PDB file of C-alpha atoms and ligand atoms in Angstrom:
ATOM      1  CA  MET A   1      52.392 181.031  -2.084  1.00  0.00           C
ATOM      2  CA  SER A   2      53.384 178.172  -3.043  1.00  0.00           C
ATOM      3  CA  SER A   3      52.049 174.078  -2.451  1.00  0.00           C
ATOM      4  CA  PRO A   4      54.054 172.103  -1.117  1.00  0.00           C
ATOM      5  CA  LYS A   5      54.207 169.460  -4.238  1.00  0.00           C
ATOM      6  CA  THR A   6      55.913 172.385  -6.359  1.00  0.00           C
ATOM      7  CA  GLN A   7      58.329 172.733  -3.228  1.00  0.00           C
ATOM      8  CA  THR A   8      58.941 169.090  -2.849  1.00  0.00           C
ATOM      9  CA  SER A   9      60.172 169.167  -7.230  1.00  0.00           C
ATOM     10  CA  LYS A  10      62.362 172.559  -6.832  1.00  0.00           C
ATOM     11  CA  SER A  11      64.475 170.671  -3.199  1.00  0.00           C
ATOM     12  CA  ALA A  12      65.055 167.616  -6.268  1.00  0.00           C
ATOM     13  CA  THR A  13      65.891 169.417  -8.964  1.00  0.00           C
ATOM     14  CA  ALA A  14      68.395 172.476  -6.897  1.00  0.00           C
ATOM     15  CA  ARG A  15      69.664 170.391  -4.324  1.00  0.00           C
ATOM     16  CA  PRO A  16      70.233 166.570  -6.162  1.00  0.00           C
ATOM     17  CA  ALA A  17      73.003 166.796  -3.361  1.00  0.00           C
ATOM     18  CA  LEU A  18      70.080 166.028  -1.077  1.00  0.00           C
ATOM     19  CA  LYS A  19      69.798 162.685  -2.723  1.00  0.00           C
ATOM     20  CA  LYS A  20      66.643 162.034  -2.314  1.00  0.00           C
ATOM     21  CA  PRO A  21      65.756 160.077  -5.750  1.00  0.00           C
ATOM     22  CA  ALA A  22      63.186 158.241  -4.343  1.00  0.00           C
ATOM     23  CA  ALA A  23      60.933 160.914  -3.726  1.00  0.00           C
ATOM     24  CA  ALA A  24      61.765 163.488  -6.202  1.00  0.00           C
ATOM     25  CA  LYS A  25      60.892 160.067  -8.367  1.00  0.00           C
ATOM     26  CA  SER A  26      57.638 159.838  -7.035  1.00  0.00           C
ATOM     27  CA  ALA A  27      57.043 163.601  -6.805  1.00  0.00           C
ATOM     28  CA  ARG A  28      57.179 163.346 -10.537  1.00  0.00           C
ATOM     29  CA  LYS A  29      54.677 159.571 -10.907  1.00  0.00           C
ATOM     30  CA  ALA A  30      52.058 162.258  -9.129  1.00  0.00           C
ATOM     31  CA  GLU A  31      52.262 165.532 -11.943  1.00  0.00           C
ATOM     32  CA  ALA A  32      52.234 162.275 -14.497  1.00  0.00           C
ATOM     33  CA  ALA A  33      49.359 161.443 -12.950  1.00  0.00           C
ATOM     34  CA  VAL A  34      47.627 164.250 -12.939  1.00  0.00           C
ATOM     35  CA  GLU A  35      49.043 165.663 -16.081  1.00  0.00           C
ATOM     36  CA  PRO A  36      47.503 163.708 -19.514  1.00  0.00           C
ATOM     37  CA  THR A  37      50.754 163.390 -22.161  1.00  0.00           C
ATOM     38  CA  ARG A  38      49.873 165.386 -25.367  1.00  0.00           C
ATOM     39  CA  ALA A  39      49.712 162.293 -26.942  1.00  0.00           C
ATOM     40  CA  GLU A  40      45.785 161.829 -24.464  1.00  0.00           C
ATOM     41  CA  LYS A  41      45.603 164.634 -24.565  1.00  0.00           C
ATOM     42  CA  ALA A  42      44.511 164.984 -28.478  1.00  0.00           C
ATOM     43  CA  ALA A  43      42.884 161.854 -28.477  1.00  0.00           C
ATOM     44  CA  PHE A  44      40.051 163.627 -25.951  1.00  0.00           C
ATOM     45  CA  LEU A  45      39.771 165.745 -27.947  1.00  0.00           C
ATOM     46  CA  LYS A  46      39.295 163.514 -30.972  1.00  0.00           C
ATOM     47  CA  ALA A  47      36.690 161.293 -29.041  1.00  0.00           C
ATOM     48  CA  MET A  48      35.180 165.351 -28.187  1.00  0.00           C
ATOM     49  CA  VAL A  49      34.883 165.143 -32.250  1.00  0.00           C
ATOM     50  CA  GLN A  50      34.014 161.457 -33.220  1.00  0.00           C
ATOM     51  CA  GLY A  51      32.689 160.271 -30.708  1.00  0.00           C
ATOM     52  CA  ILE A  52      33.836 157.316 -28.778  1.00  0.00           C
ATOM     53  CA  LYS A  53      35.027 153.804 -31.091  1.00  0.00           C
ATOM     54  CA  PRO A  54      32.556 150.564 -30.182  1.00  0.00           C
ATOM     55  CA  GLY A  55      35.721 148.519 -29.007  1.00  0.00           C
ATOM     56  CA  SER A  56      38.517 151.292 -28.843  1.00  0.00           C
ATOM     57  CA  LYS A  57      41.074 151.534 -25.567  1.00  0.00           C
ATOM     58  CA  ALA A  58      39.057 154.903 -25.172  1.00  0.00           C
ATOM     59  CA  ALA A  59      35.592 152.875 -25.130  1.00  0.00           C
ATOM     60  CA  GLU A  60      37.226 150.369 -22.705  1.00  0.00           C
ATOM     61  CA  LYS A  61      38.816 153.005 -19.942  1.00  0.00           C
ATOM     62  CA  SER A  62      35.291 154.819 -19.881  1.00  0.00           C
ATOM     63  CA  ALA A  63      33.415 151.222 -19.623  1.00  0.00           C
ATOM     64  CA  ALA A  64      35.806 150.885 -16.635  1.00  0.00           C
ATOM     65  CA  ARG A  65      34.796 153.787 -15.082  1.00  0.00           C
ATOM     66  CA  LYS A  66      31.317 153.358 -15.170  1.00  0.00           C
ATOM     67  CA  GLY A  67      31.454 149.668 -13.996  1.00  0.00           C
ATOM     68  CA  PRO A  68      32.571 145.763 -13.751  1.00  0.00           C
ATOM     69  CA  GLU A  69      29.075 145.244 -15.828  1.00  0.00           C
ATOM     70  CA  ALA A  70      29.615 147.987 -18.160  1.00  0.00           C
ATOM     71  CA  ALA A  71      33.746 147.087 -18.471  1.00  0.00           C
ATOM     72  CA  LYS A  72      32.568 143.320 -19.781  1.00  0.00           C
ATOM     73  CA  SER A  73      30.261 144.825 -22.364  1.00  0.00           C
ATOM     74  CA  ALA A  74      32.829 146.828 -23.480  1.00  0.00           C
ATOM     75  CA  LYS A  75      35.659 144.014 -23.736  1.00  0.00           C
ATOM     76  CA  ALA A  76      32.514 141.637 -25.459  1.00  0.00           C
ATOM     77  CA  ALA A  77      32.316 144.402 -27.983  1.00  0.00           C
ATOM     78  CA  LYS A  78      36.114 144.627 -29.011  1.00  0.00           C
ATOM     79  CA  ALA A  79      36.192 140.395 -29.640  1.00  0.00           C
ATOM     80  CA  PRO A  80      36.382 139.011 -32.611  1.00  0.00           C
ATOM     81  CA  LYS A  81      32.959 137.777 -33.437  1.00  0.00           C
ATOM     82  CA  ALA A  82      33.277 134.340 -33.793  1.00  0.00           C
ATOM     83  CA  GLU A  83      32.002 132.343 -37.569  1.00  0.00           C
ATOM     84  CA  THR A  84      29.224 131.850 -38.089  1.00  0.00           C
ATOM     85  CA  PRO A  85      29.124 130.005 -40.901  1.00  0.00           C
ATOM     86  CA  ALA A  86      27.371 132.700 -43.135  1.00  0.00           C
ATOM     87  CA  ALA A  87      23.413 131.091 -44.713  1.00  0.00           C
ATOM     88  CA  ALA A  88      23.741 130.504 -47.613  1.00  0.00           C
ATOM     89  CA  PRO A  89      22.072 132.173 -49.767  1.00  0.00           C
ATOM     90  CA  LYS A  90      18.678 131.077 -51.061  1.00  0.00           C
ATOM     91  CA  VAL A  91      18.393 129.876 -54.899  1.00  0.00           C
ATOM     92  CA  GLU A  92      15.426 131.108 -56.640  1.00  0.00           C
ATOM     93  CA  VAL A  93      14.703 131.387 -59.824  1.00  0.00           C
ATOM     94  CA  LEU A  94      12.790 133.900 -61.800  1.00  0.00           C
ATOM     95  CA  ARG A  95      12.891 132.701 -65.326  1.00  0.00           C
ATOM     96  CA  ARG A  96      13.663 130.188 -67.561  1.00  0.00           C
ATOM     97  CA  ILE A  97      13.821 131.397 -71.194  1.00  0.00           C
ATOM     98  CA  SER A  98      14.186 128.259 -73.855  1.00  0.00           C
ATOM     99  CA  GLY A  99      16.711 128.548 -76.877  1.00  0.00           C
ATOM    100  CA  ALA A 100      15.243 128.027 -80.436  1.00  0.00           C
ATOM    101  CA  ALA A 101      13.120 124.401 -81.162  1.00  0.00           C
ATOM    102  CA  SER A 102      15.463 122.072 -82.669  1.00  0.00           C
ATOM    103  CA  ILE A 103      14.938 121.383 -85.401  1.00  0.00           C
ATOM    104  CA  PRO A 104      15.091 117.260 -87.517  1.00  0.00           C
ATOM    105  CA  VAL A 105      18.300 117.204 -89.275  1.00  0.00           C
ATOM    106  CA  THR A 106      17.532 115.975 -92.992  1.00  0.00           C
ATOM    107  CA  PRO A 107      20.645 114.191 -94.719  1.00  0.00           C
ATOM    108  CA  GLU A 108      19.187 116.628 -97.734  1.00  0.00           C
ATOM    109  CA  SER A 109      19.424 119.791 -95.339  1.00  0.00           C
ATOM    110  CA  GLU A 110      22.986 119.178 -93.902  1.00  0.00           C
ATOM    111  CA  ARG A 111      23.853 118.886 -97.694  1.00  0.00           C
ATOM    112  CA  ALA A 112      22.062 122.235 -99.086  1.00  0.00           C
ATOM    113  CA  LEU A 113      23.431 123.793 -95.894  1.00  0.00           C
ATOM    114  CA  ALA A 114      26.692 122.536 -96.589  1.00  0.00           C
ATOM    115  CA  LEU A 115      25.962 123.478-100.218  1.00  0.00           C
ATOM    116  CA  ALA A 116      24.750 126.860 -99.481  1.00  0.00           C
ATOM    117  CA  LYS A 117      27.673 127.493 -97.843  1.00  0.00           C
ATOM    118  CA  GLU A 118      30.010 126.693-100.727  1.00  0.00           C
ATOM    119  CA  LEU A 119      28.240 128.934-102.994  1.00  0.00           C
ATOM    120  CA  GLU A 120      27.945 131.965-100.514  1.00  0.00           C
ATOM    121  CA  ALA A 121      32.447 131.409-100.128  1.00  0.00           C
ATOM    122  CA  THR A 122      33.026 131.758-103.398  1.00  0.00           C
ATOM    123  CA  LEU A 123      30.635 134.401-104.056  1.00  0.00           C
ATOM    124  CA  ALA A 124      33.015 136.193-101.204  1.00  0.00           C
ATOM    125  CA  ASP A 125      36.688 135.214-102.688  1.00  0.00           C
ATOM    126  CA  GLY A 126      34.265 136.938-105.862  1.00  0.00           C
ATOM    127  CA  LYS A 127      34.534 133.190-107.700  1.00  0.00           C
ATOM    128  CA  LEU A 128      30.713 134.762-109.940  1.00  0.00           C
ATOM    129  CA  ASP A 129      31.775 131.604-112.501  1.00  0.00           C
ATOM    130  CA  ALA A 130      32.034 129.121-109.656  1.00  0.00           C
ATOM    131  CA  LEU A 131      28.258 128.320-110.432  1.00  0.00           C
ATOM    132  CA  GLN A 132      27.573 127.973-113.804  1.00  0.00           C
ATOM    133  CA  PRO A 133      24.434 128.527-115.715  1.00  0.00           C
ATOM    134  CA  HIS A 134      23.007 125.831-116.448  1.00  0.00           C
ATOM    135  CA  ALA A 135      23.977 124.374-112.174  1.00  0.00           C
ATOM    136  CA  MET A 136      22.163 127.586-111.125  1.00  0.00           C
ATOM    137  CA  GLN A 137      19.588 126.798-113.600  1.00  0.00           C
ATOM    138  CA  ALA A 138      18.287 123.466-112.200  1.00  0.00           C
ATOM    139  CA  LEU A 139      19.158 125.031-108.449  1.00  0.00           C
ATOM    140  CA  MET A 140      16.754 127.859-109.333  1.00  0.00           C
ATOM    141  CA  ALA A 141      14.074 125.253-111.436  1.00  0.00           C
ATOM    142  CA  ALA A 142      14.613 121.923-108.351  1.00  0.00           C
ATOM    143  CA  LEU A 143      14.222 125.818-105.602  1.00  0.00           C
ATOM    144  CA  CYS A 144      11.277 127.044-107.411  1.00  0.00           C
ATOM    145  CA  LYS A 145       9.549 124.265-108.106  1.00  0.00           C
ATOM    146  CA  ILE A 146       9.864 122.497-104.243  1.00  0.00           C
ATOM    147  CA  TYR A 147       8.975 125.626-102.120  1.00  0.00           C
ATOM    148  CA  SER A 148       5.688 126.527-104.035  1.00  0.00           C
ATOM    149  CA  ALA A 149       5.238 122.110-104.151  1.00  0.00           C
ATOM    150  CA  GLN A 150       6.085 122.740 -99.446  1.00  0.00           C
ATOM    151  CA  ASP A 151       3.409 125.692 -99.844  1.00  0.00           C
ATOM    152  CA  GLU A 152       0.646 124.557-101.317  1.00  0.00           C
ATOM    153  CA  ALA A 153       0.896 122.241 -98.938  1.00  0.00           C
ATOM    154  CA  ASP A 154      -0.126 124.736 -96.081  1.00  0.00           C
ATOM    155  CA  MET A 155       4.248 123.997 -95.408  1.00  0.00           C
ATOM    156  CA  ARG A 156       4.530 127.688 -95.056  1.00  0.00           C
ATOM    157  CA  TYR A 157       7.752 129.498 -93.579  1.00  0.00           C
ATOM    158  CA  PRO A 158       8.877 132.711 -94.706  1.00  0.00           C
ATOM    159  CA  VAL A 159      11.386 132.674 -98.036  1.00  0.00           C
ATOM    160  CA  LEU A 160      14.468 134.014 -96.378  1.00  0.00           C
ATOM    161  CA  SER A 161      15.826 133.243 -92.411  1.00  0.00           C
ATOM    162  CA  GLY A 162      17.110 136.780 -92.198  1.00  0.00           C
ATOM    163  CA  ARG A 163      20.465 135.762 -91.153  1.00  0.00           C
ATOM    164  CA  GLY A 164      21.998 135.931 -95.161  1.00  0.00           C
ATOM    165  CA  ALA A 165      21.680 139.002 -95.267  1.00  0.00           C
ATOM    166  CA  VAL A 166      19.712 138.749 -98.683  1.00  0.00           C
ATOM    167  CA  THR A 167      19.423 142.776-100.029  1.00  0.00           C
ATOM    168  CA  GLY A 168      15.885 144.680-101.690  1.00  0.00           C
ATOM    169  CA  THR A 169      17.820 144.835-105.396  1.00  0.00           C
ATOM    170  CA  ASP A 170      18.763 141.040-105.077  1.00  0.00           C
ATOM    171  CA  VAL A 171      15.994 140.505-104.861  1.00  0.00           C
ATOM    172  CA  MET A 172      14.453 142.432-107.534  1.00  0.00           C
ATOM    173  CA  ILE A 173      17.002 141.033-109.580  1.00  0.00           C
ATOM    174  CA  VAL A 174      16.439 137.249-109.114  1.00  0.00           C
ATOM    175  CA  CYS A 175      11.838 138.609-108.985  1.00  0.00           C
ATOM    176  CA  GLY A 176      12.240 140.061-111.744  1.00  0.00           C
ATOM    177  CA  ALA A 177      14.010 136.976-113.862  1.00  0.00           C
ATOM    178  CA  LEU A 178      12.213 134.203-112.423  1.00  0.00           C
ATOM    179  CA  LEU A 179       8.861 136.045-114.031  1.00  0.00           C
ATOM    180  CA  ARG A 180      10.770 136.797-117.396  1.00  0.00           C
ATOM    181  CA  ALA A 181      11.553 132.749-117.904  1.00  0.00           C
ATOM    182  CA  VAL A 182       8.413 131.842-117.345  1.00  0.00           C
ATOM    183  CA  ASP A 183       7.261 135.101-119.683  1.00  0.00           C
ATOM    184  CA  LEU A 184       4.554 136.630-116.588  1.00  0.00           C
ATOM    185  CA  GLN A 185       4.175 140.548-115.766  1.00  0.00           C
ATOM    186  CA  VAL A 186       4.141 141.610-112.903  1.00  0.00           C
ATOM    187  CA  PHE A 187       0.871 142.889-113.691  1.00  0.00           C
ATOM    188  CA  GLU A 188      -0.128 139.088-113.565  1.00  0.00           C
ATOM    189  CA  LEU A 189       1.664 138.632-110.463  1.00  0.00           C
ATOM    190  CA  GLY A 190      -0.527 141.370-108.760  1.00  0.00           C
ATOM    191  CA  MET A 191      -3.749 140.032-109.837  1.00  0.00           C
ATOM    192  CA  TRP A 192      -2.606 136.714-109.020  1.00  0.00           C
ATOM    193  CA  GLN A 193      -2.000 137.234-105.481  1.00  0.00           C
ATOM    194  CA  SER A 194      -4.537 139.827-104.817  1.00  0.00           C
ATOM    195  CA  TRP A 195      -7.017 136.410-106.202  1.00  0.00           C
ATOM    196  CA  SER A 196      -5.202 133.602-104.748  1.00  0.00           C
ATOM    197  CA  GLY A 197      -4.597 135.760-101.071  1.00  0.00           C
ATOM    198  CA  ARG A 198      -1.127 135.509-100.749  1.00  0.00           C
TER     199      ARG A 198
ATOM    200  CA  MET B   1      30.980 132.601 -52.286  1.00  0.00           C
ATOM    201  CA  ALA B   2      29.238 129.012 -52.691  1.00  0.00           C
ATOM    202  CA  GLU B   3      28.002 127.244 -55.249  1.00  0.00           C
ATOM    203  CA  GLN B   4      24.515 127.040 -56.032  1.00  0.00           C
ATOM    204  CA  PHE B   5      21.825 124.796 -57.336  1.00  0.00           C
ATOM    205  CA  VAL B   6      21.058 126.518 -61.075  1.00  0.00           C
ATOM    206  CA  ALA B   7      19.792 123.098 -62.932  1.00  0.00           C
ATOM    207  CA  LYS B   8      20.362 119.508 -64.307  1.00  0.00           C
ATOM    208  CA  ALA B   9      22.639 119.731 -66.637  1.00  0.00           C
ATOM    209  CA  SER B  10      21.080 117.494 -69.122  1.00  0.00           C
ATOM    210  CA  GLU B  11      18.140 120.014 -68.976  1.00  0.00           C
ATOM    211  CA  PHE B  12      19.083 122.612 -69.920  1.00  0.00           C
ATOM    212  CA  GLN B  13      19.613 122.086 -73.750  1.00  0.00           C
ATOM    213  CA  ASN B  14      21.437 124.778 -75.821  1.00  0.00           C
ATOM    214  CA  GLY B  15      20.498 127.758 -76.309  1.00  0.00           C
ATOM    215  CA  ASP B  16      18.499 128.269 -72.835  1.00  0.00           C
ATOM    216  CA  ARG B  17      18.811 130.632 -70.443  1.00  0.00           C
ATOM    217  CA  GLN B  18      18.117 130.443 -66.839  1.00  0.00           C
ATOM    218  CA  ILE B  19      17.713 134.280 -64.735  1.00  0.00           C
ATOM    219  CA  ILE B  20      18.043 133.456 -60.569  1.00  0.00           C
ATOM    220  CA  ARG B  21      18.438 135.715 -57.951  1.00  0.00           C
ATOM    221  CA  VAL B  22      20.480 134.605 -55.004  1.00  0.00           C
ATOM    222  CA  GLY B  23      21.045 136.744 -52.779  1.00  0.00           C
ATOM    223  CA  GLU B  24      20.362 140.122 -54.287  1.00  0.00           C
ATOM    224  CA  ASP B  25      22.171 139.383 -57.173  1.00  0.00           C
ATOM    225  CA  GLU B  26      20.447 138.259 -60.293  1.00  0.00           C
ATOM    226  CA  ILE B  27      22.194 136.259 -62.877  1.00  0.00           C
ATOM    227  CA  GLY B  28      21.814 134.887 -66.223  1.00  0.00           C
ATOM    228  CA  ILE B  29      23.171 131.824 -67.056  1.00  0.00           C
ATOM    229  CA  PHE B  30      23.433 130.678 -70.629  1.00  0.00           C
ATOM    230  CA  LYS B  31      23.983 127.282 -72.962  1.00  0.00           C
ATOM    231  CA  HIS B  32      25.418 127.842 -75.890  1.00  0.00           C
ATOM    232  CA  GLU B  33      27.455 125.245 -77.520  1.00  0.00           C
ATOM    233  CA  GLY B  34      27.552 123.351 -74.683  1.00  0.00           C
ATOM    234  CA  LYS B  35      28.920 125.898 -72.623  1.00  0.00           C
ATOM    235  CA  TYR B  36      27.438 128.220 -69.826  1.00  0.00           C
ATOM    236  CA  TYR B  37      28.272 131.317 -69.611  1.00  0.00           C
ATOM    237  CA  ALA B  38      26.863 133.152 -66.267  1.00  0.00           C
ATOM    238  CA  TYR B  39      26.460 137.351 -65.981  1.00  0.00           C
ATOM    239  CA  SER B  40      24.994 139.762 -63.836  1.00  0.00           C
ATOM    240  CA  ASN B  41      21.441 140.513 -65.370  1.00  0.00           C
ATOM    241  CA  PHE B  42      21.382 144.264 -64.412  1.00  0.00           C
ATOM    242  CA  CYS B  43      22.308 146.169 -67.658  1.00  0.00           C
ATOM    243  CA  LEU B  44      25.437 148.323 -67.059  1.00  0.00           C
ATOM    244  CA  HIS B  45      23.159 150.978 -68.756  1.00  0.00           C
ATOM    245  CA  GLN B  46      19.955 151.210 -66.400  1.00  0.00           C
ATOM    246  CA  GLY B  47      19.478 148.643 -64.655  1.00  0.00           C
ATOM    247  CA  GLY B  48      17.237 145.855 -67.554  1.00  0.00           C
ATOM    248  CA  PRO B  49      17.122 142.480 -66.958  1.00  0.00           C
ATOM    249  CA  ALA B  50      20.835 142.521 -69.527  1.00  0.00           C
ATOM    250  CA  CYS B  51      20.666 138.611 -69.829  1.00  0.00           C
ATOM    251  CA  GLU B  52      16.912 138.484 -71.033  1.00  0.00           C
ATOM    252  CA  GLY B  53      16.558 139.740 -74.310  1.00  0.00           C
ATOM    253  CA  LEU B  54      17.196 138.594 -78.112  1.00  0.00           C
ATOM    254  CA  THR B  55      20.624 135.812 -78.822  1.00  0.00           C
ATOM    255  CA  ILE B  56      21.677 136.730 -82.064  1.00  0.00           C
ATOM    256  CA  ALA B  57      24.832 136.532 -83.646  1.00  0.00           C
ATOM    257  CA  GLY B  58      27.226 139.592 -84.234  1.00  0.00           C
ATOM    258  CA  VAL B  59      26.626 141.493 -87.796  1.00  0.00           C
ATOM    259  CA  LYS B  60      29.774 141.631 -89.558  1.00  0.00           C
ATOM    260  CA  GLU B  61      30.944 143.433 -92.698  1.00  0.00           C
ATOM    261  CA  LYS B  62      32.723 141.230 -96.242  1.00  0.00           C
ATOM    262  CA  LEU B  63      34.460 143.842 -97.915  1.00  0.00           C
ATOM    263  CA  ARG B  64      36.659 142.562-101.259  1.00  0.00           C
ATOM    264  CA  ASP B  65      40.446 143.393-101.618  1.00  0.00           C
ATOM    265  CA  ASP B  66      39.186 147.297-103.109  1.00  0.00           C
ATOM    266  CA  LYS B  67      36.937 146.984-100.227  1.00  0.00           C
ATOM    267  CA  THR B  68      33.544 146.560-102.229  1.00  0.00           C
ATOM    268  CA  SER B  69      30.652 145.453 -99.967  1.00  0.00           C
ATOM    269  CA  VAL B  70      29.814 141.874 -99.853  1.00  0.00           C
ATOM    270  CA  GLY B  71      27.093 142.151 -97.876  1.00  0.00           C
ATOM    271  CA  LEU B  72      26.886 142.018 -94.495  1.00  0.00           C
ATOM    272  CA  TYR B  73      26.359 138.073 -92.555  1.00  0.00           C
ATOM    273  CA  PHE B  74      25.654 137.643 -89.519  1.00  0.00           C
ATOM    274  CA  ASP B  75      29.385 135.559 -87.649  1.00  0.00           C
ATOM    275  CA  GLU B  76      28.073 132.271 -86.231  1.00  0.00           C
ATOM    276  CA  ASN B  77      31.598 132.212 -84.483  1.00  0.00           C
ATOM    277  CA  SER B  78      30.364 134.983 -82.409  1.00  0.00           C
ATOM    278  CA  MET B  79      26.857 135.130 -80.142  1.00  0.00           C
ATOM    279  CA  HIS B  80      25.668 138.130 -78.338  1.00  0.00           C
ATOM    280  CA  PHE B  81      22.285 139.170 -75.680  1.00  0.00           C
ATOM    281  CA  VAL B  82      20.787 142.325 -76.352  1.00  0.00           C
ATOM    282  CA  CYS B  83      19.184 144.249 -72.735  1.00  0.00           C
ATOM    283  CA  PRO B  84      15.471 144.466 -73.849  1.00  0.00           C
ATOM    284  CA  TRP B  85      15.184 148.217 -72.900  1.00  0.00           C
ATOM    285  CA  HIS B  86      16.951 149.521 -74.518  1.00  0.00           C
ATOM    286  CA  GLY B  87      19.751 147.048 -76.290  1.00  0.00           C
ATOM    287  CA  TYR B  88      23.024 147.283 -74.882  1.00  0.00           C
ATOM    288  CA  GLU B  89      24.400 144.352 -76.910  1.00  0.00           C
ATOM    289  CA  TYR B  90      27.048 142.302 -74.754  1.00  0.00           C
ATOM    290  CA  ASP B  91      29.135 139.792 -75.692  1.00  0.00           C
ATOM    291  CA  MET B  92      28.661 136.131 -74.822  1.00  0.00           C
ATOM    292  CA  PHE B  93      31.751 134.937 -74.518  1.00  0.00           C
ATOM    293  CA  SER B  94      33.237 138.047 -72.142  1.00  0.00           C
ATOM    294  CA  GLY B  95      30.391 140.009 -70.787  1.00  0.00           C
ATOM    295  CA  GLU B  96      31.452 143.019 -73.659  1.00  0.00           C
ATOM    296  CA  GLN B  97      28.940 144.980 -74.523  1.00  0.00           C
ATOM    297  CA  VAL B  98      30.455 145.390 -77.974  1.00  0.00           C
ATOM    298  CA  ALA B  99      30.088 149.355 -78.900  1.00  0.00           C
ATOM    299  CA  ASP B 100      32.118 149.944 -75.606  1.00  0.00           C
ATOM    300  CA  ARG B 101      34.246 146.521 -75.001  1.00  0.00           C
ATOM    301  CA  ARG B 102      34.737 148.953 -71.713  1.00  0.00           C
ATOM    302  CA  LEU B 103      31.773 147.938 -70.269  1.00  0.00           C
ATOM    303  CA  LYS B 104      32.019 144.675 -69.131  1.00  0.00           C
ATOM    304  CA  LEU B 105      29.531 142.389 -66.871  1.00  0.00           C
ATOM    305  CA  LYS B 106      30.150 140.943 -63.833  1.00  0.00           C
ATOM    306  CA  LYS B 107      30.902 137.884 -64.757  1.00  0.00           C
ATOM    307  CA  TYR B 108      30.098 134.328 -62.633  1.00  0.00           C
ATOM    308  CA  ASN B 109      31.862 131.219 -62.773  1.00  0.00           C
ATOM    309  CA  VAL B 110      30.258 128.230 -63.439  1.00  0.00           C
ATOM    310  CA  VAL B 111      31.007 124.353 -62.952  1.00  0.00           C
ATOM    311  CA  GLN B 112      29.309 120.826 -64.124  1.00  0.00           C
ATOM    312  CA  LYS B 113      29.940 118.277 -61.657  1.00  0.00           C
ATOM    313  CA  GLY B 114      27.948 115.272 -62.679  1.00  0.00           C
ATOM    314  CA  ASP B 115      24.605 116.209 -64.521  1.00  0.00           C
ATOM    315  CA  GLU B 116      24.120 118.831 -61.696  1.00  0.00           C
ATOM    316  CA  VAL B 117      25.124 122.732 -63.608  1.00  0.00           C
ATOM    317  CA  TYR B 118      25.701 125.692 -60.334  1.00  0.00           C
ATOM    318  CA  VAL B 119      26.823 128.835 -59.960  1.00  0.00           C
ATOM    319  CA  VAL B 120      29.784 130.625 -57.583  1.00  0.00           C
ATOM    320  CA  ALA B 121      28.148 132.959 -56.221  1.00  0.00           C
TER     321      ALA B 121
HETATM  322  S1  LIG C   1      18.624 149.597 -69.633  1.00  0.00           S
HETATM  323 FE1  LIG C   1      20.105 147.502 -70.833  1.00  0.00          FE
HETATM  324  S2  LIG C   1      19.721 148.968 -73.155  1.00  0.00           S
HETATM  325 FE2  LIG C   1      19.002 150.396 -71.554  1.00  0.00          FE
END
């Protein structure tokens, strides 16, 4: 048995001479409305697997089937959200870390720093005779006297800043030379240190 | 990205730092020789407080022409800050980790408007 629909369609294709194009067209339309296209089938399968994405056409269609209220809310989901100005993030101060305390600058310190820089540069250039012995002796004597005077006056601080990269060997050479210059033995230095607690 | 107020420039001295929280980010702002630098405070190693450790000039070695060493010295043209957790050392001017310059802390722009300092975050 064949359905009247099939018959109509058959007659439309077998006998085009009958010239009932309007009827044939409406029949094809009706068929198409019943049978989903390949793309629709694929989309249906996809939706089955992934679920319907809110705001998509599929969501709108399914909401339309559920009623006008659901359709309204689906449309609202699709509509781009009005740009609300983002609330400015709150700034919270976690920590304030101060730099090194500023050191008062004296003209003598400025000149001493400049001289130290200059001497370091001559050393780096290998000009060992740039500082002649009499100049070295005067400088060393002044440094010894002023450092010990400050120490006696309780202005105590490490004699080297740790920034000049003076090696242990450098220190032993200079200390040995200083002790010899004032005719002191290491033993005497040790005794004085233990007595004075320095 | 918006400008976030950090401090008054007149109260932010050279060598000073400020650690702020903006939303979910922590940012360290440094002032060094009159310029401002700002980086993420999350260390690239294990998330330690990268901007809260020691600041120190880079250490270099001076060599003579025959490659004998004149000794190590602090290069005052550079400045590093060191993560206090395990010592990752970062270049203050670029935020690069000095041992592997491919690693870089997130950098933020700092703008000064009159006496006010802002970070763009
Ligand atoms: S977390 Fe910063 S060095 Fe390890």
